[in-house]
Coordinates of N, CA and C in Angstrom, one line a residue:
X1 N -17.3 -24.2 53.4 CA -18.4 -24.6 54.2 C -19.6 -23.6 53.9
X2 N -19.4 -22.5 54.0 CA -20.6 -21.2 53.7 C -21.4 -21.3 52.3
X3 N -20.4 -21.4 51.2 CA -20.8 -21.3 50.1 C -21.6 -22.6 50.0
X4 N -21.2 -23.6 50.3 CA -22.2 -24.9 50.3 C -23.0 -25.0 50.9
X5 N -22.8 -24.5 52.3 CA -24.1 -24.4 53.2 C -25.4 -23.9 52.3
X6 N -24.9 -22.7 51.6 CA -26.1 -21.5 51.0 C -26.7 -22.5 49.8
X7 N -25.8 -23.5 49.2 CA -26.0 -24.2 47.9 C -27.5 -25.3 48.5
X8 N -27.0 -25.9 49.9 CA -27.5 -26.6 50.0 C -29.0 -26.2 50.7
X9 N -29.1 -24.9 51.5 CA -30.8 -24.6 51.8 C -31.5 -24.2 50.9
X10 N -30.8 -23.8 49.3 CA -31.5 -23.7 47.9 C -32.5 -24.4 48.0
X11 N -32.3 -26.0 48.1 CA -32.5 -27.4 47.6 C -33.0 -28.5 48.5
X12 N -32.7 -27.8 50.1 CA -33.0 -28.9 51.0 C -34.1 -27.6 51.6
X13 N -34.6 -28.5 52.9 CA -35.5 -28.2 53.7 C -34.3 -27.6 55.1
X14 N -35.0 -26.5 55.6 CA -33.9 -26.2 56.9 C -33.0 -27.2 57.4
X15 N -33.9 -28.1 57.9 CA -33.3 -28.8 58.5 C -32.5 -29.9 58.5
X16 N -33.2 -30.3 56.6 CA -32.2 -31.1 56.2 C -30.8 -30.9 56.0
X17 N -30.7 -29.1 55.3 CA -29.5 -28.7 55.2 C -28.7 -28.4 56.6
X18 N -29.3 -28.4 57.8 CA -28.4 -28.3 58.9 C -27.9 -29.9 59.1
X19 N -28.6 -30.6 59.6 CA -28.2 -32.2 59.4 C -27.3 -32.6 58.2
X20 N -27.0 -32.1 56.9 CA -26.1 -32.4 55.7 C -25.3 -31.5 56.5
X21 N -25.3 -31.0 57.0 CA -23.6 -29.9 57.4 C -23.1 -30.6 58.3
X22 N -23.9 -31.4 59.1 CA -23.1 -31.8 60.5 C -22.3 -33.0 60.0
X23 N -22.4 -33.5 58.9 CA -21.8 -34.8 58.5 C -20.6 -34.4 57.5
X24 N -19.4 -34.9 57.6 CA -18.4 -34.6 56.7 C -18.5 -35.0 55.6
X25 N -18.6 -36.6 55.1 CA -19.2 -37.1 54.1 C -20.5 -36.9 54.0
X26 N -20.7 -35.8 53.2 CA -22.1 -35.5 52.4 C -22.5 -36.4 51.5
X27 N -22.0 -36.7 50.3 CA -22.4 -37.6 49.3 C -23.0 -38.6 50.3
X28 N -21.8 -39.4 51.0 CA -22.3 -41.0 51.9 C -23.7 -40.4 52.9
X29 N -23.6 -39.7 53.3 CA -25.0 -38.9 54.2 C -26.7 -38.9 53.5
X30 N -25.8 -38.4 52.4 CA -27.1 -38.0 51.3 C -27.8 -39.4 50.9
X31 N -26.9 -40.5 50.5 CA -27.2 -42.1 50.0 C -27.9 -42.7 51.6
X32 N -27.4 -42.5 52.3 CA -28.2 -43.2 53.4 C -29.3 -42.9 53.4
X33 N -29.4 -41.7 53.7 CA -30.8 -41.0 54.0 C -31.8 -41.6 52.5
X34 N -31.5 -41.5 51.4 CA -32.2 -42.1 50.4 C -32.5 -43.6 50.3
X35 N -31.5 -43.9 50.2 CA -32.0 -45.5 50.7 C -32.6 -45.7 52.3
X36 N -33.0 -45.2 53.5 CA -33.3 -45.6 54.1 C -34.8 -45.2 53.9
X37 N -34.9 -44.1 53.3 CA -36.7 -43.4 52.9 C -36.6 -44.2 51.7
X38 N -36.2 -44.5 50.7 CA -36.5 -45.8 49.7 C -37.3 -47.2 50.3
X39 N -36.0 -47.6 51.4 CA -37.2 -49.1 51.7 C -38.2 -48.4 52.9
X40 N -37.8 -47.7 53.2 CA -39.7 -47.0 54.0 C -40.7 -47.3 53.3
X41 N -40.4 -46.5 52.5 CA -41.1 -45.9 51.0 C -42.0 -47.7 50.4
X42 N -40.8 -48.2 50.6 CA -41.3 -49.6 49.3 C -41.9 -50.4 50.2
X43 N -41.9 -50.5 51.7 CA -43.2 -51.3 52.4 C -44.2 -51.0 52.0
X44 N -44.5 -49.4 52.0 CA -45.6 -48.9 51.5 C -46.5 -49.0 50.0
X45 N -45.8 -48.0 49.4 CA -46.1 -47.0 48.1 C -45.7 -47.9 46.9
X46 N -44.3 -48.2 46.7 CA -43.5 -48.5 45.9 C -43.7 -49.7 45.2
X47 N -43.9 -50.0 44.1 CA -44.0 -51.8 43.6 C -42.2 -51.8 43.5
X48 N -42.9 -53.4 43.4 CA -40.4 -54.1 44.1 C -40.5 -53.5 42.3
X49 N -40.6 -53.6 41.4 CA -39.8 -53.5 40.3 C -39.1 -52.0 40.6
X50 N -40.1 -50.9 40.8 CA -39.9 -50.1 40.4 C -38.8 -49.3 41.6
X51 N -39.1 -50.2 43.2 CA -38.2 -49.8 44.1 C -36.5 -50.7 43.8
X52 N -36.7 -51.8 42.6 CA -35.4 -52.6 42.5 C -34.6 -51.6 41.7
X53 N -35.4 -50.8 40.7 CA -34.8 -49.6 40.0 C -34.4 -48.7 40.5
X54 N -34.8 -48.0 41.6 CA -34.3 -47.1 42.3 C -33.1 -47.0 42.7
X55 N -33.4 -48.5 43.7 CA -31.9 -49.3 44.1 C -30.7 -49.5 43.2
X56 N -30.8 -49.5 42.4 CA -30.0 -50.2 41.3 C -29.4 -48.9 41.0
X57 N -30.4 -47.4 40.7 CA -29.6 -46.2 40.1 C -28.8 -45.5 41.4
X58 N -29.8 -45.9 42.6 CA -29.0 -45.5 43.9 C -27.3 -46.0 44.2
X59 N -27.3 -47.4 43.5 CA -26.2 -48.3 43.8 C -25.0 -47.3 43.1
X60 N -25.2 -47.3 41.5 CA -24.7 -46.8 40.7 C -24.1 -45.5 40.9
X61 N -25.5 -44.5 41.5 CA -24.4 -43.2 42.2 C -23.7 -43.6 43.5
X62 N -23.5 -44.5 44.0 CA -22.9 -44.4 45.5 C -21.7 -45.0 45.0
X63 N -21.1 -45.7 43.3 CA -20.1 -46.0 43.0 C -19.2 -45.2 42.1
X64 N -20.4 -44.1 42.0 CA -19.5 -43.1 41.1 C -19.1 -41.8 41.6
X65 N -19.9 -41.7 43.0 CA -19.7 -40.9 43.8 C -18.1 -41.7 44.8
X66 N -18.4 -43.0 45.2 CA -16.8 -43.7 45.6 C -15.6 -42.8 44.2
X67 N -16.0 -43.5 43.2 CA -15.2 -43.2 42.5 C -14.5 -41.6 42.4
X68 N -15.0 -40.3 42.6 CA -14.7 -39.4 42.6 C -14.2 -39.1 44.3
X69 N -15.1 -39.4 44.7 CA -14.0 -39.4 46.5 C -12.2 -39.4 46.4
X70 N -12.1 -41.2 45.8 CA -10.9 -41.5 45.5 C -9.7 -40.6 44.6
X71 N -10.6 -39.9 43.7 CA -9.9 -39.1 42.5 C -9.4 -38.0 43.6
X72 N -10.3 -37.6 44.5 CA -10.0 -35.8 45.5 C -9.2 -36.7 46.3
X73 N -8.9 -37.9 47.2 CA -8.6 -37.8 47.9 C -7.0 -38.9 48.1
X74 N -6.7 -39.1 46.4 CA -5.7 -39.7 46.3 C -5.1 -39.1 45.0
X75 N -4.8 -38.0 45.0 CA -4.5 -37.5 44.2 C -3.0 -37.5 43.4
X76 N -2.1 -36.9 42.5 CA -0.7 -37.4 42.3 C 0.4 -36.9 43.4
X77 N 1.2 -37.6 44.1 CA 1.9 -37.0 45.1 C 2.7 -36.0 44.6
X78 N 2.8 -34.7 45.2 CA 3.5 -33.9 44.6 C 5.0 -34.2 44.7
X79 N 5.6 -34.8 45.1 CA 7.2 -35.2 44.4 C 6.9 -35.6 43.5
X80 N 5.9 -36.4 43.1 CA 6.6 -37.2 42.0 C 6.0 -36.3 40.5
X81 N 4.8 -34.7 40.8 CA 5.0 -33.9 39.9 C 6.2 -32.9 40.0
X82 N 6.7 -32.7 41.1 CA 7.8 -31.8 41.3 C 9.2 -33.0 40.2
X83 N 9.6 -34.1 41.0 CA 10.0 -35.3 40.1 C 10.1 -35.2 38.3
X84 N 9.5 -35.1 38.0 CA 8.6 -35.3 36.6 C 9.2 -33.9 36.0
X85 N 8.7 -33.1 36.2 CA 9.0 -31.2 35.8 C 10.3 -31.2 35.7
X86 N 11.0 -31.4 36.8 CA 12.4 -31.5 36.9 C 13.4 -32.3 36.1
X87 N 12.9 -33.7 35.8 CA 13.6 -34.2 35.0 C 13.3 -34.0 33.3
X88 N 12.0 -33.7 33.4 CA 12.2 -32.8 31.9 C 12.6 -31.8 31.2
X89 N 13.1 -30.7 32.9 CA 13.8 -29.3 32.5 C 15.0 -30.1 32.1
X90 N 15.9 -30.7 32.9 CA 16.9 -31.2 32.5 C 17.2 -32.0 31.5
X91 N 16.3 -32.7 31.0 CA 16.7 -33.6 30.0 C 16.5 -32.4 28.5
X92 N 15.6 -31.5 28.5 CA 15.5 -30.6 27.4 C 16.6 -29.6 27.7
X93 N 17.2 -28.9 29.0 CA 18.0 -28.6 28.8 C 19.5 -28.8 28.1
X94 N 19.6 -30.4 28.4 CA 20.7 -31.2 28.1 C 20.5 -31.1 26.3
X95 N 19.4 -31.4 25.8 CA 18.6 -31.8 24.8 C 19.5 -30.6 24.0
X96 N 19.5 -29.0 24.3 CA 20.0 -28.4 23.5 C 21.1 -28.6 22.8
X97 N 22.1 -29.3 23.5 CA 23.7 -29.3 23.2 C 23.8 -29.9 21.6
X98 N 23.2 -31.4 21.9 CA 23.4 -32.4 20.9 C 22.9 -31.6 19.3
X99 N 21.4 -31.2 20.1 CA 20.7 -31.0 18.5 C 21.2 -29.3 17.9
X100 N 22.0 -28.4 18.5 CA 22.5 -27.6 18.4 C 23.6 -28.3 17.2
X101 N 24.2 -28.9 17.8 CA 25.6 -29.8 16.9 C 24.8 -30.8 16.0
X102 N 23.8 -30.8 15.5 CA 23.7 -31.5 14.3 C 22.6 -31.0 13.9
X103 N 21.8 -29.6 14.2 CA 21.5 -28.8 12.9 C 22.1 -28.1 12.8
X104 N 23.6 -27.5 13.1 CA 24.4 -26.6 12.5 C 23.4 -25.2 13.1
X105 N 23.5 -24.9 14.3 CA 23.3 -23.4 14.9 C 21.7 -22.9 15.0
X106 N 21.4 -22.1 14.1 CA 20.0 -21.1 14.4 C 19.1 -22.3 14.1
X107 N 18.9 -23.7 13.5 CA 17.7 -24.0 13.4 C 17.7 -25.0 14.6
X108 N 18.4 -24.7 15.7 CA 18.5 -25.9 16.3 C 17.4 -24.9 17.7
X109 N 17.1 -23.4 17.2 CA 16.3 -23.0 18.6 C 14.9 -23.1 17.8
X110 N 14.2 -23.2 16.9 CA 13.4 -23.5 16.3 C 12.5 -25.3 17.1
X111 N 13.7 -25.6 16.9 CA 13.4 -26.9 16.9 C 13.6 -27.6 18.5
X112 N 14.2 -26.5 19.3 CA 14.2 -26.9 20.5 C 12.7 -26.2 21.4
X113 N 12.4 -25.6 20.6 CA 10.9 -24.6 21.3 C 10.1 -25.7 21.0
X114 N 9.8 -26.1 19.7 CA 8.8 -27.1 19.3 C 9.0 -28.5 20.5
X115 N 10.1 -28.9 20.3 CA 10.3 -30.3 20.8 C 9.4 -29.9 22.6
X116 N 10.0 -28.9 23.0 CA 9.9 -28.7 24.3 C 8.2 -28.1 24.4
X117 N 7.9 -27.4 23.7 CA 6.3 -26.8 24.3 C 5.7 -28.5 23.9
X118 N 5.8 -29.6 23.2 CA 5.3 -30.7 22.8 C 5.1 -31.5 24.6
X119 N 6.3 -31.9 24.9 CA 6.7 -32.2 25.8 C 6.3 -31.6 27.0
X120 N 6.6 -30.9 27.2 CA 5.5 -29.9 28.0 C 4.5 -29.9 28.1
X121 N 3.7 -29.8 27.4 CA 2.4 -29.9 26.9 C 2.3 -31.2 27.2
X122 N 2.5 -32.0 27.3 CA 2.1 -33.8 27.9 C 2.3 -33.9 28.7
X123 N 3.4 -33.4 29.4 CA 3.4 -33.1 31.0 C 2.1 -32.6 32.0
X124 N 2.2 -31.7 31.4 CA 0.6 -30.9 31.7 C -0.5 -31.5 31.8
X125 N -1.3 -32.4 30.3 CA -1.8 -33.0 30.6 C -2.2 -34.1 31.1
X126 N -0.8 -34.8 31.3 CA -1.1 -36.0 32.3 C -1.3 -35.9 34.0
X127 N -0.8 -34.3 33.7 CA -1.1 -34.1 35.5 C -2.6 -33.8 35.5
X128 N -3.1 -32.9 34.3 CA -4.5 -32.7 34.2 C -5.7 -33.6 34.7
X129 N -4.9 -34.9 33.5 CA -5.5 -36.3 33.2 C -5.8 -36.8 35.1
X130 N -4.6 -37.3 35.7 CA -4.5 -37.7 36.9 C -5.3 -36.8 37.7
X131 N -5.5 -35.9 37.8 CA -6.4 -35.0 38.3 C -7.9 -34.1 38.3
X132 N -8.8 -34.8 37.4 CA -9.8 -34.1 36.5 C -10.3 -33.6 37.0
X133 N -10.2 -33.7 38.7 CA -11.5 -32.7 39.3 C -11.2 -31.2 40.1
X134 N -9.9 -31.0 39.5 CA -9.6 -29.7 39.9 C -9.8 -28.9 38.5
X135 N -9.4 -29.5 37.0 CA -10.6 -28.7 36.2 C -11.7 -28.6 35.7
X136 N -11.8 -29.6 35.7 CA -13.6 -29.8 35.4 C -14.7 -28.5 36.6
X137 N -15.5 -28.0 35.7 CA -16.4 -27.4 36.1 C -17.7 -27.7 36.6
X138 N -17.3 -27.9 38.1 CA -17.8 -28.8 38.8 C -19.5 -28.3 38.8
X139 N -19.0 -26.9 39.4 CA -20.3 -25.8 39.8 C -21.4 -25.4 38.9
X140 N -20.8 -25.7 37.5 CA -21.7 -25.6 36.0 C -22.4 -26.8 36.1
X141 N -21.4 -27.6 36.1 CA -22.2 -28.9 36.1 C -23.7 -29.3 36.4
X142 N -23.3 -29.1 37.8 CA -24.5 -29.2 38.8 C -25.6 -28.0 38.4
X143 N -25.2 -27.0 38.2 CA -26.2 -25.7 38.0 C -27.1 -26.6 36.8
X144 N -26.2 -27.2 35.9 CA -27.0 -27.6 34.9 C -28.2 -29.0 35.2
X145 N -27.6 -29.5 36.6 CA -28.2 -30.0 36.5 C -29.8 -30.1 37.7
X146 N -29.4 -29.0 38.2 CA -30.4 -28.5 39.0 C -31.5 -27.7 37.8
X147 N -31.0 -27.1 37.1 CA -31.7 -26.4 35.8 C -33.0 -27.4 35.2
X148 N -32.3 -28.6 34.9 CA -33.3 -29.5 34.8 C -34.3 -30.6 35.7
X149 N -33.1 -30.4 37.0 CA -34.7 -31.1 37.7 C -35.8 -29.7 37.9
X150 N -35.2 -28.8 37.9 CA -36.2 -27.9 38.0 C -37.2 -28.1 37.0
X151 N -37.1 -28.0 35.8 CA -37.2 -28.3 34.5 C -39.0 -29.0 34.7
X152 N -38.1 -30.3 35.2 CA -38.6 -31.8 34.9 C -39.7 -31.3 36.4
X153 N -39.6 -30.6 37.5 CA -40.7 -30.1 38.4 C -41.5 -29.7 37.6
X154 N -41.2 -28.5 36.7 CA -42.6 -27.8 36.2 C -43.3 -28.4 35.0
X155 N -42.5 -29.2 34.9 CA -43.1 -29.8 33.8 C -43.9 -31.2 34.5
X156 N -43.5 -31.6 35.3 CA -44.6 -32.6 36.6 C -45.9 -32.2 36.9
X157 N -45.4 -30.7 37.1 CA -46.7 -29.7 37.6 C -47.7 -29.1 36.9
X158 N -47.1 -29.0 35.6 CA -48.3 -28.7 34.5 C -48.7 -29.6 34.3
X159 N -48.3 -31.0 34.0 CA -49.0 -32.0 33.4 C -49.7 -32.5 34.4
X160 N -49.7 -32.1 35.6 CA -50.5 -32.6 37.4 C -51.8 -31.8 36.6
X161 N -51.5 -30.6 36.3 CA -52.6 -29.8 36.5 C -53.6 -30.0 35.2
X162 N -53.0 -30.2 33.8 CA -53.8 -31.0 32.7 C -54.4 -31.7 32.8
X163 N -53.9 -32.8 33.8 CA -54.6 -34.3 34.1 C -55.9 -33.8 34.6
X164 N -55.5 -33.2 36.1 CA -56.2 -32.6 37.2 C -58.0 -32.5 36.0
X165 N -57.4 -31.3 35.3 CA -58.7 -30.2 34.5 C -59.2 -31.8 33.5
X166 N -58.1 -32.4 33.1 CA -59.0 -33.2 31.9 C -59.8 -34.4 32.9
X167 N -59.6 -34.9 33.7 CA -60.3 -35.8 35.1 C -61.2 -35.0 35.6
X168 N -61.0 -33.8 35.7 CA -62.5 -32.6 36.4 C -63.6 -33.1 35.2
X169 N -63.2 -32.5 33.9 CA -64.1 -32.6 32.5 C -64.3 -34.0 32.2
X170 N -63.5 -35.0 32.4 CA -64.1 -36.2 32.3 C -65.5 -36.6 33.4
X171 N -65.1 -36.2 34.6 CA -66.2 -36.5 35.5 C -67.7 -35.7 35.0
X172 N -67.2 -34.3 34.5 CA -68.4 -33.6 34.4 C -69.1 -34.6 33.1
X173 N -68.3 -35.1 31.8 CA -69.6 -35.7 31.1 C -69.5 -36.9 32.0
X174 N -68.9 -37.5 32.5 CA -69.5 -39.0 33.1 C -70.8 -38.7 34.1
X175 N -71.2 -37.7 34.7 CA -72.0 -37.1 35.6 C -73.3 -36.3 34.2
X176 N -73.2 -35.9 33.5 CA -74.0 -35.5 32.7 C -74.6 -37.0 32.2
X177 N -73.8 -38.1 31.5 CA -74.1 -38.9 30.9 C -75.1 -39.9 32.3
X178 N -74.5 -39.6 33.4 CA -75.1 -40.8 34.0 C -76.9 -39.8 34.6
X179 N -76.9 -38.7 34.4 CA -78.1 -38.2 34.8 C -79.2 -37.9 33.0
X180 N -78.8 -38.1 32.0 CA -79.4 -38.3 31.2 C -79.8 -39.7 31.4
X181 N -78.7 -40.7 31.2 CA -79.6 -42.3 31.5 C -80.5 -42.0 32.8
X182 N -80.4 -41.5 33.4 CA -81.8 -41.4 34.6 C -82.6 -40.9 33.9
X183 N -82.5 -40.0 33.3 CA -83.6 -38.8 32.9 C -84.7 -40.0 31.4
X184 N -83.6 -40.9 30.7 CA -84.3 -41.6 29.8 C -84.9 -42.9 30.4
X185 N -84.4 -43.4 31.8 CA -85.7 -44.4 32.3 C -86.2 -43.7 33.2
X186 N -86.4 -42.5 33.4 CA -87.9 -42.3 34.3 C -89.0 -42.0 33.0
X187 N -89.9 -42.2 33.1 CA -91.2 -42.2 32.1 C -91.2 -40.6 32.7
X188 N -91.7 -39.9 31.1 CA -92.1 -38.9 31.7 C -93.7 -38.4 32.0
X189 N -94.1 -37.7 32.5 CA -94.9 -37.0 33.5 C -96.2 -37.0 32.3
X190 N -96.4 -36.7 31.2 CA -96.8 -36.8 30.3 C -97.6 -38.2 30.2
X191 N -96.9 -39.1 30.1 CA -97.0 -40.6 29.8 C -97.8 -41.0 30.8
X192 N -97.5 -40.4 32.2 CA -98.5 -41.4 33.1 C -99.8 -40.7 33.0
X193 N -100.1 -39.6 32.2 CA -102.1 -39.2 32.7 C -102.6 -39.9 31.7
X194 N -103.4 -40.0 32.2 CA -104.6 -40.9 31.2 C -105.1 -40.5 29.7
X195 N -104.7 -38.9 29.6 CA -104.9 -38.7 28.5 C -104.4 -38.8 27.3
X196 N -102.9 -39.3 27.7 CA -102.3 -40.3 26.8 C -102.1 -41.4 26.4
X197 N -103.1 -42.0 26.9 CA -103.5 -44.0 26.7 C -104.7 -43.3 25.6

């Protein structure tokens, strides 16, 4: 809870991050609150294509976000890895006898290490496999991916501010250009005395 809490006033507003704490399901918390400022949002601001896009990427994390829920919260029952471990000690231990008596002695512990770190080794990873989110590096992940919306902020904000200066300088010649065409139909001062007829 602490460590998240701190993760989440990084990123949120005070108050948001107290409101994300009070709710157990965060991910499902977070999707509400987005979709409900989404169709706010699209009465207003939003054109439907670009609010149907939203929707659509919003849809997509609230199924991939289901999807990993289900991974944490149905995980492999541990009998059946206790199950599993067990009957492959046994069966490799058993394993010794036979291949002992038909390689004829010393090459039969060569061949019993191999057979067994193999087998083992698939054990492993199928518990791994069944499990990916206790290795996977969850906390990088996200770092990385905070890295880049940051990223994609300042890079919003320079290009705010380019626009900004090149629309200031646009206006200055649009404002130069529209006070010379004044300055070319007023006759000048010159023109109107009579000593120029």
């Amino acid at each position: 809870g602490g460590v998240r809490g701190r993760g989440l006033e990084r990123v949120l507003r005070p108050a948001e991050a107290v409101d994300m704490m009070l709710h157990a399901n965060k991910p499902g918390h977070a999707l509400q609150v987005l979709h409900r400022g989404a169709t706010l949002l699209g009465d207003d601001s939003l054109n439907a294509p670009m609010l149907e896009h939203f929707m659509d990427c919003l849809s997509a994390f609230a199924a991939a976000a289901r999807q990993c829920d289900m991974l944490v919260t149905a995980p492999i029952p541990l009998s059946y890895t206790r199950h599993t471990s067990r009957f492959l000690f046994i069966w490799l231990s058993l394993l010794a006898f036979p291949l002992a008596d038909a390689l004829q002695g010393l090459m039969a512990v060569p061949a019993m290490f191999f057979i067994a770190m193999l087998l083992l080794g698939v054990e492993e990873i199928g518990v791994q496999i069944e499990e990916p989110l206790s290795i996977m590096d969850l906390e990088g992940m996200v770092a990385t991916l905070e890295l880049g919306f940051d990223e994609a902020e300042g890079a919003r904000t320079s290009v705010d501010q380019l626009l900004a200066e090149y629309i200031g300088a646009a206006a200055e010649v649009e404002e130069a250009q529209q006070w010379a065409a004044v300055e070319e139909e007023e006759e000048p001062w010159w023109k109107k005395t009579r000593f120029y007829e």
